[in-house]
Coordinates of C-alpha atoms (C1' of nucleotides) in Angstrom, one line a residue:
Chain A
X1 CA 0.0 0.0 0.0
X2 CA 1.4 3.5 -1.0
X3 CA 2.7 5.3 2.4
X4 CA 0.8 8.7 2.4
X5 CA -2.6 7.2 2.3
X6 CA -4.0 5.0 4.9
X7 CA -6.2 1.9 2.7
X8 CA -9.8 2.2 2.9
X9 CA -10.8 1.4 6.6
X10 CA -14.9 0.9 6.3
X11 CA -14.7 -2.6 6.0
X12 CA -15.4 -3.6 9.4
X13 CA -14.7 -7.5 10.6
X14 CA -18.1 -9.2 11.3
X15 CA -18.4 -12.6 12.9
X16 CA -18.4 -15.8 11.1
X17 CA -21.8 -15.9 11.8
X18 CA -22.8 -12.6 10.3
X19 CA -20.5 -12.9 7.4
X20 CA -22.2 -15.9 6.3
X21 CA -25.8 -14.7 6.9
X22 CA -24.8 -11.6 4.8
X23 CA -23.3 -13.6 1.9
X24 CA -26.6 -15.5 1.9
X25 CA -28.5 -12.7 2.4
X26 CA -27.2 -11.0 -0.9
X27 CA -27.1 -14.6 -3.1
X28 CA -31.1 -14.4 -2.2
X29 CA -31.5 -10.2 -3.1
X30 CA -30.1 -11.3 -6.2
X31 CA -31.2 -14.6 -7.4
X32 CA -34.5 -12.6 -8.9
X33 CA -32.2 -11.0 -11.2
X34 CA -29.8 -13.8 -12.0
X35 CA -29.9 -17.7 -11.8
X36 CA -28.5 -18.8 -9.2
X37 CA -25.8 -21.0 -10.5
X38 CA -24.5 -18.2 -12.2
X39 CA -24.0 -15.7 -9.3
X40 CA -20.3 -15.1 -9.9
X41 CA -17.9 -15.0 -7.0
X42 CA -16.6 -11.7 -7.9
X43 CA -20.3 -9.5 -7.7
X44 CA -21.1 -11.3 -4.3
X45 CA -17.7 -10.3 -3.1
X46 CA -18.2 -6.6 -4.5
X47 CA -21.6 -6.6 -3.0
X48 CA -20.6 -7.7 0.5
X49 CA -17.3 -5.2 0.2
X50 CA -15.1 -8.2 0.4
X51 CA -12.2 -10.1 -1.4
X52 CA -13.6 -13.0 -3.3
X53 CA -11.0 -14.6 -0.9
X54 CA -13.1 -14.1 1.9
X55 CA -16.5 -15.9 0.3
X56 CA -14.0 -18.9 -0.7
X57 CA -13.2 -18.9 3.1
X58 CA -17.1 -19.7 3.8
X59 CA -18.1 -21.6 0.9
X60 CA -15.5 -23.9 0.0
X61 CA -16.6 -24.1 -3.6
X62 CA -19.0 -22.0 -5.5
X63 CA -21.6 -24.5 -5.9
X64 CA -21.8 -24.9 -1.7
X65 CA -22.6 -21.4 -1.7
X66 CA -25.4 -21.1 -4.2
X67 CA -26.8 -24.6 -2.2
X68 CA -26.6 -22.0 0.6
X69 CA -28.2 -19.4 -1.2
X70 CA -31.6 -22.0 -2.8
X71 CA -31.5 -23.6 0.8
X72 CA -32.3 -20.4 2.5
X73 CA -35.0 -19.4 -0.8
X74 CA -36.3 -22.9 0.2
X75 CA -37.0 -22.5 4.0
X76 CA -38.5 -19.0 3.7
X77 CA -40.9 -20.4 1.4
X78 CA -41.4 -23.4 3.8
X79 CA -42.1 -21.4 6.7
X80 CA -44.6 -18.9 5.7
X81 CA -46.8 -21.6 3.6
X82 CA -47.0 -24.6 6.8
X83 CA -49.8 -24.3 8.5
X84 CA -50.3 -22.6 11.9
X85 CA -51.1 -26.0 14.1
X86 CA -53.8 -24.7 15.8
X87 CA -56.1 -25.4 12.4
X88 CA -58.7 -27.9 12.2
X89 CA -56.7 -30.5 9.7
X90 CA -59.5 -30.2 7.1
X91 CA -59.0 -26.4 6.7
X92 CA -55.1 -26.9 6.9
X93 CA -54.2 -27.4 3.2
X94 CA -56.8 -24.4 2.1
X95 CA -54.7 -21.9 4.1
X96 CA -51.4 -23.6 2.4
X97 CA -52.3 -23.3 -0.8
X98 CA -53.8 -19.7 0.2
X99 CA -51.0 -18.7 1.4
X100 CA -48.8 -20.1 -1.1
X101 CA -50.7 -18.6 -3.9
X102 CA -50.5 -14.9 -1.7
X103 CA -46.4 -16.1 -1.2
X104 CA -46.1 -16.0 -5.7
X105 CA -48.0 -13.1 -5.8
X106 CA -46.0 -10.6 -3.8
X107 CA -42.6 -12.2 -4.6
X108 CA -43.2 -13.1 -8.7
X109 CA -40.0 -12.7 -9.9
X110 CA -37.9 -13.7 -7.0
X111 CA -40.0 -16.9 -6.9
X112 CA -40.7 -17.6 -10.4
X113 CA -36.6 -17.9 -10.9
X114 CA -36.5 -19.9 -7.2
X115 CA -38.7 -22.7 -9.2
X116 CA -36.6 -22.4 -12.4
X117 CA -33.1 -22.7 -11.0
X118 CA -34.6 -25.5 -8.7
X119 CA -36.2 -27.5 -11.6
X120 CA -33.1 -26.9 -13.7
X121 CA -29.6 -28.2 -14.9
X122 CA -27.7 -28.1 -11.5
X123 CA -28.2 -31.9 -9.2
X124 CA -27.4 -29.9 -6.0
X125 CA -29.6 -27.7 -6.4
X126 CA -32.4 -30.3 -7.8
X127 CA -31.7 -32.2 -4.7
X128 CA -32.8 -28.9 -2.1
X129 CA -36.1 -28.3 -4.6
X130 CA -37.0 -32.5 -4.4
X131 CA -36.3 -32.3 -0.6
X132 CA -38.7 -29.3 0.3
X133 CA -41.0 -30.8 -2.0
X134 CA -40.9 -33.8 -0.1
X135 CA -41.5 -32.4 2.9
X136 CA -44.2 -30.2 1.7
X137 CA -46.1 -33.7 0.4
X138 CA -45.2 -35.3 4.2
X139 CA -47.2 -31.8 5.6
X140 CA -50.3 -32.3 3.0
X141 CA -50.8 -35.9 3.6
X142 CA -51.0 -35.6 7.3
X143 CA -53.3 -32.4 6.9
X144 CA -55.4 -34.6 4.9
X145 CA -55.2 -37.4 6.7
X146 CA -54.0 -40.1 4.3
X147 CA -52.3 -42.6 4.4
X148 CA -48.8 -42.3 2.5
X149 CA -48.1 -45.1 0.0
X150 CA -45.7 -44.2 -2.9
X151 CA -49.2 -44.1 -5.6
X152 CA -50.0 -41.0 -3.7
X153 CA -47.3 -39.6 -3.1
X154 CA -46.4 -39.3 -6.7
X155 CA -49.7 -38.2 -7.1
X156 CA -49.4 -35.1 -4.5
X157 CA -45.9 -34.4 -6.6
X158 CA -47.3 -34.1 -9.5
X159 CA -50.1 -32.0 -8.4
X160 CA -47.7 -29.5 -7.0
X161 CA -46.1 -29.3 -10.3
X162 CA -49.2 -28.7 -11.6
X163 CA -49.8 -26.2 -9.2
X164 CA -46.6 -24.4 -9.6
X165 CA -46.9 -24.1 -13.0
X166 CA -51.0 -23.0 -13.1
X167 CA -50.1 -20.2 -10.4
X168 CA -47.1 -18.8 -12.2
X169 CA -49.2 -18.2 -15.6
X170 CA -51.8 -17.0 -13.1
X171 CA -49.9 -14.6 -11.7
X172 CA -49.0 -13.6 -14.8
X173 CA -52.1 -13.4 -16.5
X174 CA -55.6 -13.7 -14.4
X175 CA -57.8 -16.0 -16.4
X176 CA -59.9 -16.5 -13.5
X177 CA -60.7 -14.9 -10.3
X178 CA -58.3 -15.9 -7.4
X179 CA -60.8 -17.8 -5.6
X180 CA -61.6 -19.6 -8.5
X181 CA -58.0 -20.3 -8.3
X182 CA -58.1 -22.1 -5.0
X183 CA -60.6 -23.5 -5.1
X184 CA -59.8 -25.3 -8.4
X185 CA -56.6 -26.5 -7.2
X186 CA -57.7 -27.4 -4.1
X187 CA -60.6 -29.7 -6.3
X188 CA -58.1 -31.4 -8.6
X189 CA -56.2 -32.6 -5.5
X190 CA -58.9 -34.2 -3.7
X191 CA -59.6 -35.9 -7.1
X192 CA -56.3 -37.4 -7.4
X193 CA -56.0 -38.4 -3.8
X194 CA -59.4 -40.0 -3.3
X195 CA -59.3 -42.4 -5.9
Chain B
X1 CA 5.0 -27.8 -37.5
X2 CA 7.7 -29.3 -37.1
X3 CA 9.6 -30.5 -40.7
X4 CA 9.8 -33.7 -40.6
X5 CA 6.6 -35.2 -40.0
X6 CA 3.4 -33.9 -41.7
X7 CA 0.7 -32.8 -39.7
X8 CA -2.3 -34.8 -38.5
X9 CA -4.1 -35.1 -42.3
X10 CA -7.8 -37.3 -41.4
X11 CA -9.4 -33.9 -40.7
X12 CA -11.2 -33.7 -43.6
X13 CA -12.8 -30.4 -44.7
X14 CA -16.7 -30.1 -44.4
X15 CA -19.8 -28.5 -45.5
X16 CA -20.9 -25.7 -43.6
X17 CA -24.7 -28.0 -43.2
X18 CA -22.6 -31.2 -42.2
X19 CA -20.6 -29.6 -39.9
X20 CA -23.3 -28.2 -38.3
X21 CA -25.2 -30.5 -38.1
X22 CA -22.2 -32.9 -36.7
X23 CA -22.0 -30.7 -33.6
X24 CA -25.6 -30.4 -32.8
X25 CA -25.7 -34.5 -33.2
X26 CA -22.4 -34.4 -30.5
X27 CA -24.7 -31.7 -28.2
X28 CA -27.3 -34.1 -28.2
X29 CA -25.1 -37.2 -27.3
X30 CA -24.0 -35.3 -24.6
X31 CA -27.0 -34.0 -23.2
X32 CA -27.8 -37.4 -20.9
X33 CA -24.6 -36.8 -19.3
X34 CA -24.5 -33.1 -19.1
X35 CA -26.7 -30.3 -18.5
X36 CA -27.0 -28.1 -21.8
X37 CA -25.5 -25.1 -20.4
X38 CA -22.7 -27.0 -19.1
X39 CA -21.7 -28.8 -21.9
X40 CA -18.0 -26.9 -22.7
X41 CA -17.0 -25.7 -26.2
X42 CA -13.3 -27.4 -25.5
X43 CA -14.9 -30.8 -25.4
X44 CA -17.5 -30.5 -28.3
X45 CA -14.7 -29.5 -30.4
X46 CA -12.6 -32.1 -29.4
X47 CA -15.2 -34.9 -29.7
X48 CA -15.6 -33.5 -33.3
X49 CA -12.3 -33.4 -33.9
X50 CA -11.8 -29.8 -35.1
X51 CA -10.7 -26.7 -32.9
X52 CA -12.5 -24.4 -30.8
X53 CA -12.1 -21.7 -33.2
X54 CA -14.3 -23.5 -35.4
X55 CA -17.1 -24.1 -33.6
X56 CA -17.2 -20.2 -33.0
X57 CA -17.5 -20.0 -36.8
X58 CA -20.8 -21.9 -36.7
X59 CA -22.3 -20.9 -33.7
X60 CA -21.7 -17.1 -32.7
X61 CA -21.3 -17.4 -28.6
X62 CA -21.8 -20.5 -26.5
X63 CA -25.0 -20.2 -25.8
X64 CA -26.2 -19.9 -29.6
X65 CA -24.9 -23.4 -29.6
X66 CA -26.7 -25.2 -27.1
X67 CA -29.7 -23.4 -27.8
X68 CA -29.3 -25.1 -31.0
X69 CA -28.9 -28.5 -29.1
X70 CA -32.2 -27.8 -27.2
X71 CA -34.0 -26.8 -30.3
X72 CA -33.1 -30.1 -31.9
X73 CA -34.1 -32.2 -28.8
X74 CA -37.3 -30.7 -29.0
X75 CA -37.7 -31.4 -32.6
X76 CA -36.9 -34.6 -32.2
X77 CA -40.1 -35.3 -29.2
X78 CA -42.1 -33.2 -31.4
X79 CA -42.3 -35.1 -34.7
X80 CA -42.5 -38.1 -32.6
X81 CA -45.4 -37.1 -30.9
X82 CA -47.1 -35.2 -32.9
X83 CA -51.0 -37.0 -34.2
X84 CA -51.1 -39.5 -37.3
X85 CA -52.8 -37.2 -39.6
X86 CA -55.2 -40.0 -40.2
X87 CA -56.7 -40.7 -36.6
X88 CA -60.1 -39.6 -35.9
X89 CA -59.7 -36.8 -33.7
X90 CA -61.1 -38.3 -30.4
X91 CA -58.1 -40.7 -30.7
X92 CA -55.4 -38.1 -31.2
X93 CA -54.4 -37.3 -27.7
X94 CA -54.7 -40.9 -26.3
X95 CA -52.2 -41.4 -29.1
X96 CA -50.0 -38.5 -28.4
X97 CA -49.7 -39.5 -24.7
X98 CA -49.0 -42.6 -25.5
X99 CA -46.2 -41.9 -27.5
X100 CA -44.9 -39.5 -25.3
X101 CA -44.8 -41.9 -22.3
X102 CA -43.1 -44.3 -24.4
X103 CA -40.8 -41.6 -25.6
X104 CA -39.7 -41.1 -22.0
X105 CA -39.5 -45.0 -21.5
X106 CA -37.3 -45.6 -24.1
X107 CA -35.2 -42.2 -23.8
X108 CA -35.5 -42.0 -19.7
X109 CA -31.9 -40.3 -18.5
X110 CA -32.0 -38.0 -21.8
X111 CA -35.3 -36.9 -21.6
X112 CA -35.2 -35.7 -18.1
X113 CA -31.7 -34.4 -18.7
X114 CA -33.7 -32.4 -21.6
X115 CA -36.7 -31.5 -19.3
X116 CA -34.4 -30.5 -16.5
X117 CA -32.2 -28.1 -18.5
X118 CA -35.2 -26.5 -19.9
X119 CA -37.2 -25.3 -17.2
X120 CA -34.1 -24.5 -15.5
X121 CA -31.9 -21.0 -15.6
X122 CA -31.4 -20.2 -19.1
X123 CA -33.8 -17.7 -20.3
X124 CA -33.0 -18.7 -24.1
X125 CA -33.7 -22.3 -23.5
X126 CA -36.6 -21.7 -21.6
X127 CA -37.9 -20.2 -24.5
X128 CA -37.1 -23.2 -26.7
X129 CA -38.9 -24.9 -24.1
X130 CA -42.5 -23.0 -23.9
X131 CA -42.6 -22.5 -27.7
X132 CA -42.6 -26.3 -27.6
X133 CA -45.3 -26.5 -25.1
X134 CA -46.9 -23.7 -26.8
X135 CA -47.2 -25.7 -30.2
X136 CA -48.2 -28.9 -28.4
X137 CA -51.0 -26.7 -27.0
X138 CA -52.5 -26.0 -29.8
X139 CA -52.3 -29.7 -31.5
X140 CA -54.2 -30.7 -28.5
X141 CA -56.7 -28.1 -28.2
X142 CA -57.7 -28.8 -31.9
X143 CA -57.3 -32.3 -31.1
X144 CA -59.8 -32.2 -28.8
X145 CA -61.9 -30.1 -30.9
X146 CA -62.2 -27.2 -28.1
X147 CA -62.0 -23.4 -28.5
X148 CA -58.4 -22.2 -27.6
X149 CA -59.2 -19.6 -25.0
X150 CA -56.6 -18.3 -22.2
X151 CA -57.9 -20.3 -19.1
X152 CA -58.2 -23.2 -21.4
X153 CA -54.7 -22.8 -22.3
X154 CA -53.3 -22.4 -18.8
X155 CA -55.3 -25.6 -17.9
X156 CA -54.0 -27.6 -20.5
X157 CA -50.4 -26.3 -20.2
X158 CA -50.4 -27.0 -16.4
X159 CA -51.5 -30.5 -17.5
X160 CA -48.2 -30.8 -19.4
X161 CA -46.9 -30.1 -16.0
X162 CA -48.6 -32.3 -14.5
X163 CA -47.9 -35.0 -16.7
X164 CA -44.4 -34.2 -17.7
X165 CA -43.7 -34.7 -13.4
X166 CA -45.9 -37.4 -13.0
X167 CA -43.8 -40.0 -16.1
X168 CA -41.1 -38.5 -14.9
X169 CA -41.4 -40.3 -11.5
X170 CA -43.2 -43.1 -12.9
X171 CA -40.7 -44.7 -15.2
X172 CA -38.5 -44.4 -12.2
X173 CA -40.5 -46.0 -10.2
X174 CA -44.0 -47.2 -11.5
X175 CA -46.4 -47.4 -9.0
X176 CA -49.3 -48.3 -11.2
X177 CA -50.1 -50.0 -14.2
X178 CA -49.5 -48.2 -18.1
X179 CA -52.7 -48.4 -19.2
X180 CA -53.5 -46.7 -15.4
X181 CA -51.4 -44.5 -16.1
X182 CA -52.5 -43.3 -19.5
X183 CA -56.4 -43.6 -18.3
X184 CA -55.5 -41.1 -15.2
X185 CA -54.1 -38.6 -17.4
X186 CA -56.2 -38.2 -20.0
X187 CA -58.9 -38.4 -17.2
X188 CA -57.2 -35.5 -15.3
X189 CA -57.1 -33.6 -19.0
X190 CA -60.6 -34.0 -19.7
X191 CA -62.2 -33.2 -16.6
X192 CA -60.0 -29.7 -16.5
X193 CA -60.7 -29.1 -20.2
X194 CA -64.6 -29.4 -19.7
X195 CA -65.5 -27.3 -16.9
Chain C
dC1 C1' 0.7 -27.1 -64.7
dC2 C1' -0.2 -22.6 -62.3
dG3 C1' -2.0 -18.5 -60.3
dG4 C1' -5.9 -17.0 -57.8
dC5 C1' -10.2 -17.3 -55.4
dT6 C1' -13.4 -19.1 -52.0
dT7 C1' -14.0 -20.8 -47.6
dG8 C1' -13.2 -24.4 -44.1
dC9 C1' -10.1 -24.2 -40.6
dT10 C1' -6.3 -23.3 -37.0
dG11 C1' -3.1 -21.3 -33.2
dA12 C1' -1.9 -17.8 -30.3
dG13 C1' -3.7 -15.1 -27.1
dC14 C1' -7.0 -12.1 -24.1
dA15 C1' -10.4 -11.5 -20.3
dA16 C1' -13.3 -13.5 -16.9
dC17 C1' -14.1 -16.7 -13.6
dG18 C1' -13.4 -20.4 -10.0
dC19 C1' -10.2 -21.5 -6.7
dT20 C1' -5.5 -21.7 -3.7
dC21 C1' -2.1 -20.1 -0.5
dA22 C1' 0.9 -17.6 2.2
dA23 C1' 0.7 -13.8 4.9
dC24 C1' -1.4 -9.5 7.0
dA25 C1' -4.0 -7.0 10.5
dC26 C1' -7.9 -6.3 13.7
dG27 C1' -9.2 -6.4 18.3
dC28 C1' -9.3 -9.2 22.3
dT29 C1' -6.9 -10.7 26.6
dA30 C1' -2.9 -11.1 30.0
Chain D
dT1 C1' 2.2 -3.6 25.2
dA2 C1' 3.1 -8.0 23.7
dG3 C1' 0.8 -12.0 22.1
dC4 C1' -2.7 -14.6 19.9
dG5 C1' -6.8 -16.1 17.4
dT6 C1' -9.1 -15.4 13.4
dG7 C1' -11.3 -12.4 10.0
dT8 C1' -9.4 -10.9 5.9
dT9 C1' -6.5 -9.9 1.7
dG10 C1' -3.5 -9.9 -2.8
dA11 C1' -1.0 -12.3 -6.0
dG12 C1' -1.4 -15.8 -9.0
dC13 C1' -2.7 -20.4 -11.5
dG14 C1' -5.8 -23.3 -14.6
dT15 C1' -9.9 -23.4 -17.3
dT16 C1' -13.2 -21.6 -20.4
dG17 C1' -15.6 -18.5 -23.5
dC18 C1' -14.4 -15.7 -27.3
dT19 C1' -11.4 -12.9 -31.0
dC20 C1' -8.5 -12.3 -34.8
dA21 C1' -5.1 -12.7 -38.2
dG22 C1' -3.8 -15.8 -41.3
dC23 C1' -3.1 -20.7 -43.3
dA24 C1' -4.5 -24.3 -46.5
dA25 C1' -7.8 -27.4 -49.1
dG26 C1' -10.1 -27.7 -53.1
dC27 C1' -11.9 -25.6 -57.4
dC28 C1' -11.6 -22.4 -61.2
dG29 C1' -9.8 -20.1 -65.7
dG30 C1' -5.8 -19.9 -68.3

DNA sequence: CCGGCTTGCTGAGCAACGCTCAACACGCTA
DNA sequence: TAGCGTGTTGAGCGTTGCTCAGCAAGCCGG
């Protein structure tokens, strides 16, 4: 460093801790923007105010950091659509797939690329989209109050693909009211899982 | 080169269509193995036996290439799918779904690899992608001898969703019958078509 | 046989990116 | 204030996408 001028002094140290949360924290501002597997290294690192030294010190590769970054897309999502316990187990799967619906709505972008990097190329990140949709099928069958064979299970799957992919053209373009919507969805389910 | 020994001579010169058409066959190859986007230009080239240069002559940036790739994939399912002009029209989609589910049997690792890579990050293949669904939309909606309306279209391309998850996990793991399978599907199809 | 043209084709090299490593410096405690 | 743990950095390497100037294979008119 050149002697007159002391180096730029703003960057503060944080905690492990923080440093990581931060890192994640900007991989999920920008995943609307960009696919996740192809958040470089170098605009994190500018974003945080850091050397890309530094992210390689938290995420040993770039691929365990953009695991970091779906994982974290994956358990807000998960968090705001399970149900609150204290509903009656009939009504539980409404509020789900009301809330999930109300989840698209206000974060289109940001989730509409969540479901594409999931479904797509990467098998790390596949595996973090299969596992929350697993766990979202565990949730559903309990609120319903079926038993769990693998027929229904694939069954639930493929409804929530269908789901997925009805609510992000509805989002897009409202070809029918929204509690038309619901209750549509919520009608093809009980279709497939009552047979 | 060095003077005693002439160069490597079974590189034969090409047409600009057989070239061309060489490394979108090689893309394809690969695409089982590799997702699209990640296929890289050094092994293509080396696989066709030519240098990277060349490939840059035929396809301007990397991703004009695999675009390419996708766009024949999806030729390929299309004309395999796609309704025997002959069939009465009520047939048409029982036939298309059965082709398609045997297109997925017989093609299994590719055809997810292909599905995978096209929902997933890349804007450009994406596009490949819908514009395939798009078209298969339209076969079926005249198929089924229906007016092509916008809910009617967001139905019956959520059904591709549907269906395109449900194969997926049942040639991996077939929890029912074929014929079940087929039946359920075209069940689920007709009772969203004809609300 | 030869000069010249078209065009398929190559090698060297640059910039961007993922990733490594040795060392620096901040801020706590003795 | 010396020492230490650890947050942090810069220099640099290998790979990969991409560029560019020019070579050479095959075909033509003479």
């Amino acid at each position: 460093m050149t002697a007159s001028s002391r180096p730029d002094h703003r960057r503060l140290r944080r905690s492990a801790g923080d440093r990581r949360a931060q890192l994640v924290q900007i991989g999920l501002e920008l995943l609307p923007t960009t696919p996740v597997q192809e958040l470089t290294i170098d605009e994190v690192a500018r974003r945080a105010g850091i050397s890309r030294s530094l992210l390689f010190h938290y995420f040993a590769t770039k691929r365990e950091y953009y695991t970091a970054v779906t994982r974290a897309a994956a358990d807000l999502l998960m968090t705001h659509i399970l149900p609150e316990p204290e509903t009656p187990s009939g009504e539980q799967v409404t509020g789900m797939l009301d809330r999930y619906v109300g989840w698209v709505e206000t974060f289109r972008e940001s989730h509409l690329a969540f479901v594409r990097g999931a479904g797509g190329g990467d098998p790390w990140v596949s595996d973090v989209y299969e596992e929350t949709r697993g766990r979202l099928v565990d949730v559903a069958l309990t609120a319903l109050e079926l038993p769990d064979d693998a027929l229904r299970r694939q069954l639930v799957l493929a409804w929530f693909a269908f789901t997925e992919d009805l609510v992000a053209q509805w989002v897009l373009e409202p070809a029918m009211s929204r509690p038309e919507l619901l209750e549509l969805l919520r009608d093809v389910l009980d279709r497939l899982v009552t047979r």
